[in-house]
CSV table of C-alpha atoms in Angstrom, one decimal:
chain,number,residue,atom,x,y,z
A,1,UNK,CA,0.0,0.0,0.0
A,2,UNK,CA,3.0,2.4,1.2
A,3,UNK,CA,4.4,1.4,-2.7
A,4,UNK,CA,1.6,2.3,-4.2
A,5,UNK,CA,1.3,5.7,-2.7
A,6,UNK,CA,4.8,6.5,-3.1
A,7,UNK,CA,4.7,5.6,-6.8
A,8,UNK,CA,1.5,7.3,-6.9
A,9,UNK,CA,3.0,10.8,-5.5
A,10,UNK,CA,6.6,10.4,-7.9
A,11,UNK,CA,4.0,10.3,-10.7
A,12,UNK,CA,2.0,13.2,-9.3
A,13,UNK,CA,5.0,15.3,-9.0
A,14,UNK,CA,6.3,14.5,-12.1
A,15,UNK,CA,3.1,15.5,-13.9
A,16,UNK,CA,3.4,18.5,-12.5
A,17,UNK,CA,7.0,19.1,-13.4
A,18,UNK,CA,6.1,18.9,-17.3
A,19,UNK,CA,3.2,21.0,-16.6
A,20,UNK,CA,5.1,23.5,-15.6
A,21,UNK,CA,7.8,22.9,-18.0
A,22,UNK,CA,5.0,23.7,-21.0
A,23,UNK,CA,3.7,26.6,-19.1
A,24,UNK,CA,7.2,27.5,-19.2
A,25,UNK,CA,7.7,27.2,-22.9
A,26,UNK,CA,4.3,28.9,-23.9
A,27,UNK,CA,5.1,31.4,-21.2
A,28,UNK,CA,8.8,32.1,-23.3
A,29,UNK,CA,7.9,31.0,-26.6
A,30,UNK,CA,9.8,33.8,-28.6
A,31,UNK,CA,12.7,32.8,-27.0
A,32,UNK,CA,12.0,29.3,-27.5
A,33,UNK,CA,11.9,30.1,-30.7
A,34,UNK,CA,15.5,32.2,-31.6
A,35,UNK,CA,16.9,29.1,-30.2
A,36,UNK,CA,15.3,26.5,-31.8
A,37,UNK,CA,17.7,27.6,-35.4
A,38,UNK,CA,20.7,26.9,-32.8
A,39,UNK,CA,19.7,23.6,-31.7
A,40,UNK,CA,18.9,22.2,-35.3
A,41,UNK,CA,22.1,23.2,-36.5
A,42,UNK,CA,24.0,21.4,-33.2
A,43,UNK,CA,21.4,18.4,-33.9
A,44,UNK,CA,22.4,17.9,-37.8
A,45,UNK,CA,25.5,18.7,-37.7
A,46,UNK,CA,27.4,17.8,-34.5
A,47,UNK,CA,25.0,15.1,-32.9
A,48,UNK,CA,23.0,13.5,-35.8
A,49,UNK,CA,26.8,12.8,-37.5
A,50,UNK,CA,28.2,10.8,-34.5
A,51,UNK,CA,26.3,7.6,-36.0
A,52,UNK,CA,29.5,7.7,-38.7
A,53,UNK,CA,31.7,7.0,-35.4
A,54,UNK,CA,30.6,3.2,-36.0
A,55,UNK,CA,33.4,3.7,-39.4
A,56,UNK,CA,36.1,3.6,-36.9
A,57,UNK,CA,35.4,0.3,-35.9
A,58,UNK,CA,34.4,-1.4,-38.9
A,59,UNK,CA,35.7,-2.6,-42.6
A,60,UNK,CA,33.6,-0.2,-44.5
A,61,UNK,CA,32.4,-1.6,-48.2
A,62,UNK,CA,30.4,0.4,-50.3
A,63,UNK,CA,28.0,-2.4,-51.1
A,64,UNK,CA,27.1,-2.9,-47.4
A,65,UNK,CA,26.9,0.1,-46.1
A,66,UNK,CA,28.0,1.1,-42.4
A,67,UNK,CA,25.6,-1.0,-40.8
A,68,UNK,CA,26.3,-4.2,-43.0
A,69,UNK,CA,30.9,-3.9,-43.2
A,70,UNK,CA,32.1,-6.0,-41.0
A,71,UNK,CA,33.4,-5.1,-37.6
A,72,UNK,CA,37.3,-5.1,-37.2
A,73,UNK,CA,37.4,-4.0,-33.5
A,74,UNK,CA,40.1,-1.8,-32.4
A,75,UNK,CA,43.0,-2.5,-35.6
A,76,UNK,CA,42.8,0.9,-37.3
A,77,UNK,CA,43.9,2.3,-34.1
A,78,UNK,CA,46.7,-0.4,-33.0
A,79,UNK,CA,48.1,1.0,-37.0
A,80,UNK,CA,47.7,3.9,-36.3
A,81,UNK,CA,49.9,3.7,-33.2
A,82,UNK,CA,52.6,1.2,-35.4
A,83,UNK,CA,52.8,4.3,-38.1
A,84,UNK,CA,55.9,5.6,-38.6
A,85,UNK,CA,54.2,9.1,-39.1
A,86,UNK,CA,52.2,8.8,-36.0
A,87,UNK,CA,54.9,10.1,-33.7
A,88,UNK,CA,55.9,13.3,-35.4
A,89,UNK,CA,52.2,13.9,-36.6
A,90,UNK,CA,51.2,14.3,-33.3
A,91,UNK,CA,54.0,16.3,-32.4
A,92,UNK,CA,53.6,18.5,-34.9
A,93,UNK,CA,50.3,19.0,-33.8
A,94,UNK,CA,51.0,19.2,-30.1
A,95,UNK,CA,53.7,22.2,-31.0
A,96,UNK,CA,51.5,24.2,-33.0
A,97,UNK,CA,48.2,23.8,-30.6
A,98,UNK,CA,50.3,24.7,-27.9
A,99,UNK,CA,51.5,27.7,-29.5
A,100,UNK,CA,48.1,29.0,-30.3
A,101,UNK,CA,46.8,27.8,-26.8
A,102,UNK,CA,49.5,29.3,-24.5
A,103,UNK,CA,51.8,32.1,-26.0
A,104,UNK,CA,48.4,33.3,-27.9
A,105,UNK,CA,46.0,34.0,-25.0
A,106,UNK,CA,47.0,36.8,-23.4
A,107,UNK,CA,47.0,38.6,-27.2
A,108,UNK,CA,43.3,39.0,-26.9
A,109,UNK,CA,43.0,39.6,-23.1
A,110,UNK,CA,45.6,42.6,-23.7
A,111,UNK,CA,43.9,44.2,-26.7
A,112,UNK,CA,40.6,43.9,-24.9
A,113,UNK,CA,42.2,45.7,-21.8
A,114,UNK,CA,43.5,48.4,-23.9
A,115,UNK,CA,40.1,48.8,-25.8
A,116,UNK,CA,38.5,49.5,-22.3
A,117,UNK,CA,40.6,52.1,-21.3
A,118,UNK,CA,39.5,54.4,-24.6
A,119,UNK,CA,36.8,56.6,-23.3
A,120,UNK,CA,36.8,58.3,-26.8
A,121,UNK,CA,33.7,56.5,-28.4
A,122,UNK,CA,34.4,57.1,-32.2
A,123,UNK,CA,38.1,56.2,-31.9
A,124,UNK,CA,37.3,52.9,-30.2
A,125,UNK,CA,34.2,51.9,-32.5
A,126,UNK,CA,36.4,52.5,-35.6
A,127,UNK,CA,39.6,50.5,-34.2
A,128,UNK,CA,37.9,47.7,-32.7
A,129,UNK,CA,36.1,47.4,-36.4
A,130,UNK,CA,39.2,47.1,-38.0
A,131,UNK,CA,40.8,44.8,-35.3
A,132,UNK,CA,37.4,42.5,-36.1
A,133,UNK,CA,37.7,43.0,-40.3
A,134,UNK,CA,39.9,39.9,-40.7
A,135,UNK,CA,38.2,37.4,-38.4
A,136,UNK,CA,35.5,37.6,-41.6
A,137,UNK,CA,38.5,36.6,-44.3
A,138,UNK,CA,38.5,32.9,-45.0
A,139,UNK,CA,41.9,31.6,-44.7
A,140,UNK,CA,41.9,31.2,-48.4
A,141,UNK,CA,42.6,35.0,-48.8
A,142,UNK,CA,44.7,35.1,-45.7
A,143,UNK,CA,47.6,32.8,-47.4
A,144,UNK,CA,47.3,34.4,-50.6
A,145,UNK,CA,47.9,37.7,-49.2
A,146,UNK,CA,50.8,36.4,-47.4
A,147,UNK,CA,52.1,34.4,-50.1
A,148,UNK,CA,52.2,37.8,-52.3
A,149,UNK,CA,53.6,40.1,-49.8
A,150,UNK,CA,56.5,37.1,-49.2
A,151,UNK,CA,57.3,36.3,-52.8
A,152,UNK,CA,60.3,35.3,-53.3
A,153,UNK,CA,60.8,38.1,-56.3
A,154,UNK,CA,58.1,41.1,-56.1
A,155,UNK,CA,56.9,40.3,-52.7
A,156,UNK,CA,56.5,43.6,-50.4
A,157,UNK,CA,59.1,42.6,-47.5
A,158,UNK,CA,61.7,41.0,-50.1
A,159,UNK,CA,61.2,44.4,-51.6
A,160,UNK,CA,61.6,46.2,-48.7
A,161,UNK,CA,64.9,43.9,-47.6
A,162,UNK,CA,66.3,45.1,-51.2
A,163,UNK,CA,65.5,48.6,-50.9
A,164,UNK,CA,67.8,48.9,-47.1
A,165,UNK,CA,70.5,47.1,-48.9
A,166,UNK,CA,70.2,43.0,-48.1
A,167,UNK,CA,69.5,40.4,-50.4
A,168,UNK,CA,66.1,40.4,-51.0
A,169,UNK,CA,65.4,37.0,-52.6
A,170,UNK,CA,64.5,34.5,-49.4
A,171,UNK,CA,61.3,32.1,-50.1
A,172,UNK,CA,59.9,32.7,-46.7
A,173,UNK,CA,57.2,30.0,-47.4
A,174,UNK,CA,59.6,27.9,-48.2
A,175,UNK,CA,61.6,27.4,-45.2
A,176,UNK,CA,60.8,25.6,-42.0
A,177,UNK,CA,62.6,28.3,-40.2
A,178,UNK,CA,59.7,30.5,-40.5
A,179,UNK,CA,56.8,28.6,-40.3
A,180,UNK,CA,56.1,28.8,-36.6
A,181,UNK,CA,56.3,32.7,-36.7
A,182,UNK,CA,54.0,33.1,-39.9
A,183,UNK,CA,51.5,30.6,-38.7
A,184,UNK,CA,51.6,32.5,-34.8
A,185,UNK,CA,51.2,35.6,-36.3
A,186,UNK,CA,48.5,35.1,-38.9
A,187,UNK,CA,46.2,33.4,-36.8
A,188,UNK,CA,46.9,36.1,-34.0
A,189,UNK,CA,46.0,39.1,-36.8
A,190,UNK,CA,42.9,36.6,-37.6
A,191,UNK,CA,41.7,36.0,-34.3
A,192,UNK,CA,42.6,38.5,-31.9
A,193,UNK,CA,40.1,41.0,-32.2
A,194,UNK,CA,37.1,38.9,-32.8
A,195,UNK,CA,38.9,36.6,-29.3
A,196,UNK,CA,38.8,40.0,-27.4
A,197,UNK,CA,34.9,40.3,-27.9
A,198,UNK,CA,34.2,38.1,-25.5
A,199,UNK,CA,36.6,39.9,-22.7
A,200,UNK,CA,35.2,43.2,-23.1
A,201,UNK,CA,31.8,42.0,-22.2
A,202,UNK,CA,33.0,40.6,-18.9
A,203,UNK,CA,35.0,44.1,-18.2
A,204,UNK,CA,31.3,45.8,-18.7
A,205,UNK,CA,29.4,43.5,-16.0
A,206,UNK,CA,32.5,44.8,-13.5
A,207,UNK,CA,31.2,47.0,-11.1
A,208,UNK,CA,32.4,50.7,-11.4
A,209,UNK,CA,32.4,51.1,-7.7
A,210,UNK,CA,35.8,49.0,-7.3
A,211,UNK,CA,37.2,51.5,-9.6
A,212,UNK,CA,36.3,54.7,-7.8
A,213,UNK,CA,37.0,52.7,-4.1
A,214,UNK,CA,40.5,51.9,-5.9
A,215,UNK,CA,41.1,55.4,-7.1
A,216,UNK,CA,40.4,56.5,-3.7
A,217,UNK,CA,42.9,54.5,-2.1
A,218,UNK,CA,45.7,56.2,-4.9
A,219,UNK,CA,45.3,53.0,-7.6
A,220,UNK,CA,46.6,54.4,-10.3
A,221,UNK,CA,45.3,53.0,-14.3
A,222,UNK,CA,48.1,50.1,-13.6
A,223,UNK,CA,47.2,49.2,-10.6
A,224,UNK,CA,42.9,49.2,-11.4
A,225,UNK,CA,44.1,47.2,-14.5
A,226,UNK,CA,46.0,44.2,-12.1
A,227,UNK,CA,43.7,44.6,-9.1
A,228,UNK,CA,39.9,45.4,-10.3
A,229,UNK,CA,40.0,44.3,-14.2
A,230,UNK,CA,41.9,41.3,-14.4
A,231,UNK,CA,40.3,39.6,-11.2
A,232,UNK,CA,36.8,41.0,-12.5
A,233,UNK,CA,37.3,38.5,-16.1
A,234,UNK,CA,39.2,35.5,-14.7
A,235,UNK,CA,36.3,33.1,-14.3
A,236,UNK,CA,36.2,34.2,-18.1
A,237,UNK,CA,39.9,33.5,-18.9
A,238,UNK,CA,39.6,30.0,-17.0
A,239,UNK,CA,36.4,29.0,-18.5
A,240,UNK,CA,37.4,30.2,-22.3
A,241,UNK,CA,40.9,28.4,-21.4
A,242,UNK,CA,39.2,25.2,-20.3
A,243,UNK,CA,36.9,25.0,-23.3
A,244,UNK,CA,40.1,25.5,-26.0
A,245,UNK,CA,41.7,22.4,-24.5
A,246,UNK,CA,39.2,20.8,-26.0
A,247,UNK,CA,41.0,21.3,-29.4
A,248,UNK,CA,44.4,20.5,-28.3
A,249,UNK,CA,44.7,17.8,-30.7
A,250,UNK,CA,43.3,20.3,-33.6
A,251,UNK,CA,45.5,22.7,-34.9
A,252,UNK,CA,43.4,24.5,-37.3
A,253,UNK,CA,43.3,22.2,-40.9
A,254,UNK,CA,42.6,25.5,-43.0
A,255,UNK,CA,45.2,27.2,-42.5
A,256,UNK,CA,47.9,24.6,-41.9
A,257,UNK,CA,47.0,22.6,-44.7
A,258,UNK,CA,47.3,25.8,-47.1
A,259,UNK,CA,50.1,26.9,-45.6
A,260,UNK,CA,52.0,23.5,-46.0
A,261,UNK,CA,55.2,23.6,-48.5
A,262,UNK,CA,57.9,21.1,-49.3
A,263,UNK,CA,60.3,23.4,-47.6
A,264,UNK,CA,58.4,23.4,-44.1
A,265,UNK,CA,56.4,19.5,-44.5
A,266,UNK,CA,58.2,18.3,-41.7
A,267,UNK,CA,56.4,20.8,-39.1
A,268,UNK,CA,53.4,21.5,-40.8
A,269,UNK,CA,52.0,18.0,-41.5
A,270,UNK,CA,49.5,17.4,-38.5
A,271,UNK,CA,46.9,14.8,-37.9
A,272,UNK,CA,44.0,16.9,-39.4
A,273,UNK,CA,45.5,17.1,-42.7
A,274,UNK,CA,46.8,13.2,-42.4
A,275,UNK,CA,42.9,12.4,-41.9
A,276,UNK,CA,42.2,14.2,-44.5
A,277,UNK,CA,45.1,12.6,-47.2
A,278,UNK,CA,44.1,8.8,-45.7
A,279,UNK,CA,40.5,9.8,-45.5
A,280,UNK,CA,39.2,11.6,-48.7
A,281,UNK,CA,42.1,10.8,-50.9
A,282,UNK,CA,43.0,7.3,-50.3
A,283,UNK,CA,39.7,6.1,-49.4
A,284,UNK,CA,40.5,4.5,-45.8
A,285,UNK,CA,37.6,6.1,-44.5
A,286,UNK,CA,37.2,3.6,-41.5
A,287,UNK,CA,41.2,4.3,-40.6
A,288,UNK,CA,40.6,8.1,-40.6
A,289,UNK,CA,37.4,8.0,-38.6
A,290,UNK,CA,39.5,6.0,-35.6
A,291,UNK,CA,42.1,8.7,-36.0
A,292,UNK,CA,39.3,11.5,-35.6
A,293,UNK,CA,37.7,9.6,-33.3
A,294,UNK,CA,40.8,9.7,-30.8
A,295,UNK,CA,41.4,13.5,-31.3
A,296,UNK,CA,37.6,14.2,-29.6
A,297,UNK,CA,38.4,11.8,-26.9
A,298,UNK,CA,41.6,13.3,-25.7
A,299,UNK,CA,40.2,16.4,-25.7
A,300,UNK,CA,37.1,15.9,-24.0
A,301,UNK,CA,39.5,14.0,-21.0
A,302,UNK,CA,41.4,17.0,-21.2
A,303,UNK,CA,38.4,19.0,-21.0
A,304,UNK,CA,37.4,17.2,-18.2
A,305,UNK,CA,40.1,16.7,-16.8
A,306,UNK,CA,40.9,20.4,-16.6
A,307,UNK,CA,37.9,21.4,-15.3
A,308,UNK,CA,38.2,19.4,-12.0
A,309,UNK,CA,41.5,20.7,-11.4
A,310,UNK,CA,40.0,24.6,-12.0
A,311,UNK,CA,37.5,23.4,-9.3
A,312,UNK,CA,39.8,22.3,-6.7
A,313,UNK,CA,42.3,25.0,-7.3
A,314,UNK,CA,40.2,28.1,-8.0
A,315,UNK,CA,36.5,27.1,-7.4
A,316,UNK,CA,36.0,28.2,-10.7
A,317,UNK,CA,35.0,25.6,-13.4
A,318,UNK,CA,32.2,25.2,-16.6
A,319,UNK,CA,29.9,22.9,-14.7
């Protein structure tokens, strides 16, 4: 009798939770609404496309299908793993992730700082404009550019290296000794003003009264800057951190891949433009899904992984 009761109230209550979830959604439905574009697009593109996971695992035959190939268990990846290329692949991809990750995130946090201190209105709409401009270019245009301002001949800086006296004549795309600077230093001028978006927001939730209780105490701009403004954004820097180590094992295919030369092959061949030579061009599309497959799982234990030391360090975390 006591059972039935209890099973009698869980229903009861959770009735009423859906009841009030509806009321909820009739109550909001315009809302409901601007987000229902977001979820169909995470639904058919991120979630719907995790049934082709299955490839990783399996002989894939055109005449079968996914469903019908054979299963081959966990071989792709035990090759993978045997590759000769798998070691510097994924060191090469480490090196330039890292680079991005680490030596590139204060470039954002720094021009979003500097940004808040403008008080002129028109000056700051117009710069921060320009700063944005490029995050709109695809990284088609990007390399072009950069592969005619470093021409070898009538590029701009071999130009300018000729006109102060030097020789004037050095492939700069061609040699390894340049990549890591041209690839840092693009994707900063790609990303950073579009990155610093996100850290100007959090500086306008801080509340102004820290900066007039810190002027009163004889703060000057430096000292607001490292004692208000900084500590106001950090959740922001840990959680935006957090979330990129997600991609650790992703070092950007676009621009890598047209970036990639004979000259600088041996730092700028990474695992996304491997899965795409195995995958699409030789076919091996079960051997490229494993490979694919592993570079979500390490970064969502990453991900994980970082977020529980945040939390234990900082109290600060994503969830």
């Amino acid at each position: 009798m006591e059972t039935d009761l209890s099973q009698a109230g869980i229903m009861n209550e959770k009735k009423k939770s859906h009841s009030f979830l509806g009321k909820r959604i009739l109550k909001h439905k315009q809302l409901y609404l601007m987000l229902f574009p977001c979820i169909a697009f995470f639904v058919i593109f991120s979630y719907i496309p995790m049934g082709g996971l299955m490839l990783a695992f399996k002989d894939y035959q055109f005449n079968k299908g996914i469903i019908g190939s054979p299963w081959v268990g966990f071989s792709y990846f035990k090759a993978f793993f045997n590759d000769y290329q798998s070691a510097q692949l994924i060191k090469n991809t480490l090196a330039i992730s890292s680079i991005k990750l680490f030596i590139g995130l204060p470039f954002p946090i720094l021009l979003s700082l500097m940004f808040n201190e403008v008080r002129n209105r028109r000056f700051r709409g117009i710069t921060q404009s320009i700063s944005y401009l490029p995050h709109f270019l695809s990284w088609v245009i990007v390399v072009g550019l950069m592969q005619r301002m470093l021409a070898p001949d009538s590029g701009l800086l071999n130009e300018a290296i000729r006109y102060f006296g030097g020789d004037g004549s050095t492939f700069f795309m061609m040699e390894s000794n340049y990549f890591y600077p041209l690839m840092f230093g693009s994707h900063v001028w790609k990303s950073i003003g579009w990155d610093s978006i996100i850290y100007l927001a959090a500086m306008a939730g801080i509340n102004m009264e820290l900066y007039e209780a810190s002027r009163i105490d004889g703060a000057n701009k430096w000292h607001e800057i490292w004692h208000v403004t900084l500590p106001g954004i950090r959740m922001t820097i840990s959680i935006l951190f957090i979330l990129s180590l997600g991609s650790v094992l992703n070092a950007g295919f676009d621009q890598i891949y047209l970036m990639r030369t004979p000259g600088n092959m041996q730092l700028a061949d990474i695992l996304d433009t491997y899965i795409i030579r195995v995958g699409l061009k030789d076919g091996q599309y079960g051997y490229a899904t494993a490979v694919g497959l592993m570079q979500g799982l390490i970064g969502l234990f990453l991900v994980i992984g970082a977020n529980k030391a945040s939390k234990k360090l900082t109290d600060e975390s994503v969830w």
